[in-house]
Amino acid sequence: ADAARRLMKMGERMGRGWSRCTPGERLDVLRELTLQLLDSSTVRVILDDCERVQFEVHESLRKHIRDFTCYRKYGVSTAERDAIMLAARAEAEAEAEAAEAE
């Protein structure tokens, strides 16, 4: 009911024409249109998707920066470093098992 009243009031203002509205009335119209847009499920879904994509881009950028820092420091990328560490760990475990078997 309250939203319907606000929309009727907005329709009356817009019926007079935008140029005849006072700055306060224009602000009220824009505020009401913004509220109506934010109540729209389509707009909410798009905003949620944009927020998710923003988070993914942020994480990708952080990963890229960490990878570049590792590359500058050690001369290998983070993925290569992790593979080297994993291989070294597997070799150390194999040596430990061989020593245990003896």
mmCIF file of C-alpha atoms in Angstrom:
data_model
loop_
_atom_site.group_PDB
_atom_site.id
_atom_site.type_symbol
_atom_site.label_atom_id
_atom_site.label_comp_id
_atom_site.label_asym_id
_atom_site.label_seq_id
_atom_site.Cartn_x
_atom_site.Cartn_y
_atom_site.Cartn_z
ATOM 1 C CA ALA A 1 0.000 0.000 0.000
ATOM 2 C CA ASP A 2 2.806 2.368 0.926
ATOM 3 C CA ALA A 3 4.721 1.560 -2.250
ATOM 4 C CA ALA A 4 1.573 2.074 -4.318
ATOM 5 C CA ARG A 5 1.039 5.501 -2.744
ATOM 6 C CA ARG A 6 4.646 6.470 -3.456
ATOM 7 C CA LEU A 7 4.311 5.311 -7.073
ATOM 8 C CA MET A 8 1.072 7.276 -7.514
ATOM 9 C CA LYS A 9 2.741 10.367 -6.103
ATOM 10 C CA MET A 10 5.716 9.839 -8.421
ATOM 11 C CA GLY A 11 3.353 9.421 -11.388
ATOM 12 C CA GLU A 12 1.638 12.707 -10.549
ATOM 13 C CA ARG A 13 4.969 14.506 -10.374
ATOM 14 C CA MET A 14 6.152 13.018 -13.641
ATOM 15 C CA GLY A 15 2.793 13.857 -15.243
ATOM 16 C CA ARG A 16 3.542 17.534 -14.715
ATOM 17 C CA GLY A 17 6.861 17.140 -16.499
ATOM 18 C CA TRP A 18 10.410 16.852 -15.285
ATOM 19 C CA SER A 19 11.144 20.536 -15.897
ATOM 20 C CA ARG A 20 8.296 21.597 -13.593
ATOM 21 C CA CYS A 21 9.518 19.478 -10.676
ATOM 22 C CA THR A 22 11.498 21.120 -7.907
ATOM 23 C CA PRO A 23 14.966 19.744 -7.128
ATOM 24 C CA GLY A 24 13.544 18.079 -4.013
ATOM 25 C CA GLU A 25 10.812 16.379 -6.039
ATOM 26 C CA ARG A 26 13.348 15.249 -8.613
ATOM 27 C CA LEU A 27 15.444 13.741 -5.858
ATOM 28 C CA ASP A 28 12.375 11.939 -4.470
ATOM 29 C CA VAL A 29 11.556 10.553 -7.931
ATOM 30 C CA LEU A 30 15.110 9.310 -8.433
ATOM 31 C CA ARG A 31 15.139 7.793 -4.952
ATOM 32 C CA GLU A 32 11.867 5.978 -5.625
ATOM 33 C CA LEU A 33 13.106 4.689 -8.988
ATOM 34 C CA THR A 34 16.280 3.433 -7.306
ATOM 35 C CA LEU A 35 14.257 1.635 -4.639
ATOM 36 C CA GLN A 36 12.064 0.044 -7.311
ATOM 37 C CA LEU A 37 15.138 -1.121 -9.231
ATOM 38 C CA LEU A 38 16.729 -2.609 -6.125
ATOM 39 C CA ASP A 39 13.489 -4.479 -5.384
ATOM 40 C CA SER A 40 13.684 -6.098 -8.820
ATOM 41 C CA SER A 41 14.856 -9.711 -8.689
ATOM 42 C CA THR A 42 16.597 -9.369 -12.060
ATOM 43 C CA VAL A 43 18.669 -6.408 -10.882
ATOM 44 C CA ARG A 44 19.476 -8.202 -7.599
ATOM 45 C CA VAL A 45 20.706 -11.271 -9.497
ATOM 46 C CA ILE A 46 22.882 -9.117 -11.742
ATOM 47 C CA LEU A 47 24.337 -7.270 -8.747
ATOM 48 C CA ASP A 48 25.067 -10.586 -6.998
ATOM 49 C CA ASP A 49 26.767 -11.919 -10.131
ATOM 50 C CA CYS A 50 28.857 -8.773 -10.425
ATOM 51 C CA GLU A 51 29.915 -9.088 -6.790
ATOM 52 C CA ARG A 52 30.921 -12.731 -7.350
ATOM 53 C CA VAL A 53 32.901 -11.868 -10.483
ATOM 54 C CA GLN A 54 34.582 -8.993 -8.659
ATOM 55 C CA PHE A 55 35.690 -11.382 -5.912
ATOM 56 C CA GLU A 56 37.037 -13.864 -8.498
ATOM 57 C CA VAL A 57 38.972 -11.112 -10.279
ATOM 58 C CA HIS A 58 40.359 -9.891 -6.963
ATOM 59 C CA GLU A 59 41.547 -13.379 -6.034
ATOM 60 C CA SER A 60 43.064 -13.932 -9.489
ATOM 61 C CA LEU A 61 44.936 -10.662 -9.213
ATOM 62 C CA ARG A 62 46.244 -11.582 -5.758
ATOM 63 C CA LYS A 63 47.378 -14.973 -7.085
ATOM 64 C CA HIS A 64 49.094 -13.319 -10.040
ATOM 65 C CA ILE A 65 50.936 -10.890 -7.742
ATOM 66 C CA ARG A 66 52.083 -13.737 -5.457
ATOM 67 C CA ASP A 67 53.173 -15.758 -8.490
ATOM 68 C CA PHE A 68 55.114 -12.819 -9.956
ATOM 69 C CA THR A 69 56.827 -12.167 -6.613
ATOM 70 C CA CYS A 70 57.848 -15.825 -6.418
ATOM 71 C CA TYR A 71 59.105 -15.718 -10.007
ATOM 72 C CA ARG A 72 61.214 -12.613 -9.353
ATOM 73 C CA LYS A 73 62.623 -14.069 -6.134
ATOM 74 C CA TYR A 74 63.291 -17.683 -7.171
ATOM 75 C CA GLY A 75 63.115 -17.646 -10.968
ATOM 76 C CA VAL A 76 60.213 -20.123 -11.050
ATOM 77 C CA SER A 77 56.478 -19.684 -10.904
ATOM 78 C CA THR A 78 54.448 -20.668 -7.864
ATOM 79 C CA ALA A 79 53.053 -23.716 -9.679
ATOM 80 C CA GLU A 80 56.549 -24.904 -10.602
ATOM 81 C CA ARG A 81 57.773 -24.247 -7.059
ATOM 82 C CA ASP A 82 54.893 -26.273 -5.636
ATOM 83 C CA ALA A 83 55.635 -29.141 -8.064
ATOM 84 C CA ILE A 84 59.325 -29.118 -7.081
ATOM 85 C CA MET A 85 58.412 -29.115 -3.374
ATOM 86 C CA LEU A 86 55.936 -31.956 -3.875
ATOM 87 C CA ALA A 87 58.510 -34.040 -5.755
ATOM 88 C CA ALA A 88 61.150 -33.365 -3.087
ATOM 89 C CA ARG A 89 58.694 -34.304 -0.328
ATOM 90 C CA ALA A 90 57.763 -37.545 -2.123
ATOM 91 C CA GLU A 91 61.451 -38.391 -2.587
ATOM 92 C CA ALA A 92 62.183 -37.704 1.090
ATOM 93 C CA GLU A 93 59.260 -39.903 2.142
ATOM 94 C CA ALA A 94 60.503 -42.683 -0.158
ATOM 95 C CA GLU A 95 63.984 -42.422 1.368
ATOM 96 C CA ALA A 96 62.517 -42.494 4.866
ATOM 97 C CA GLU A 97 60.506 -45.616 4.036
ATOM 98 C CA ALA A 98 63.608 -47.256 2.549
ATOM 99 C CA ALA A 99 65.616 -46.436 5.651
ATOM 100 C CA GLU A 100 62.838 -47.847 7.830
ATOM 101 C CA ALA A 101 62.732 -51.064 5.808
ATOM 102 C CA GLU A 102 66.443 -51.686 6.385
#
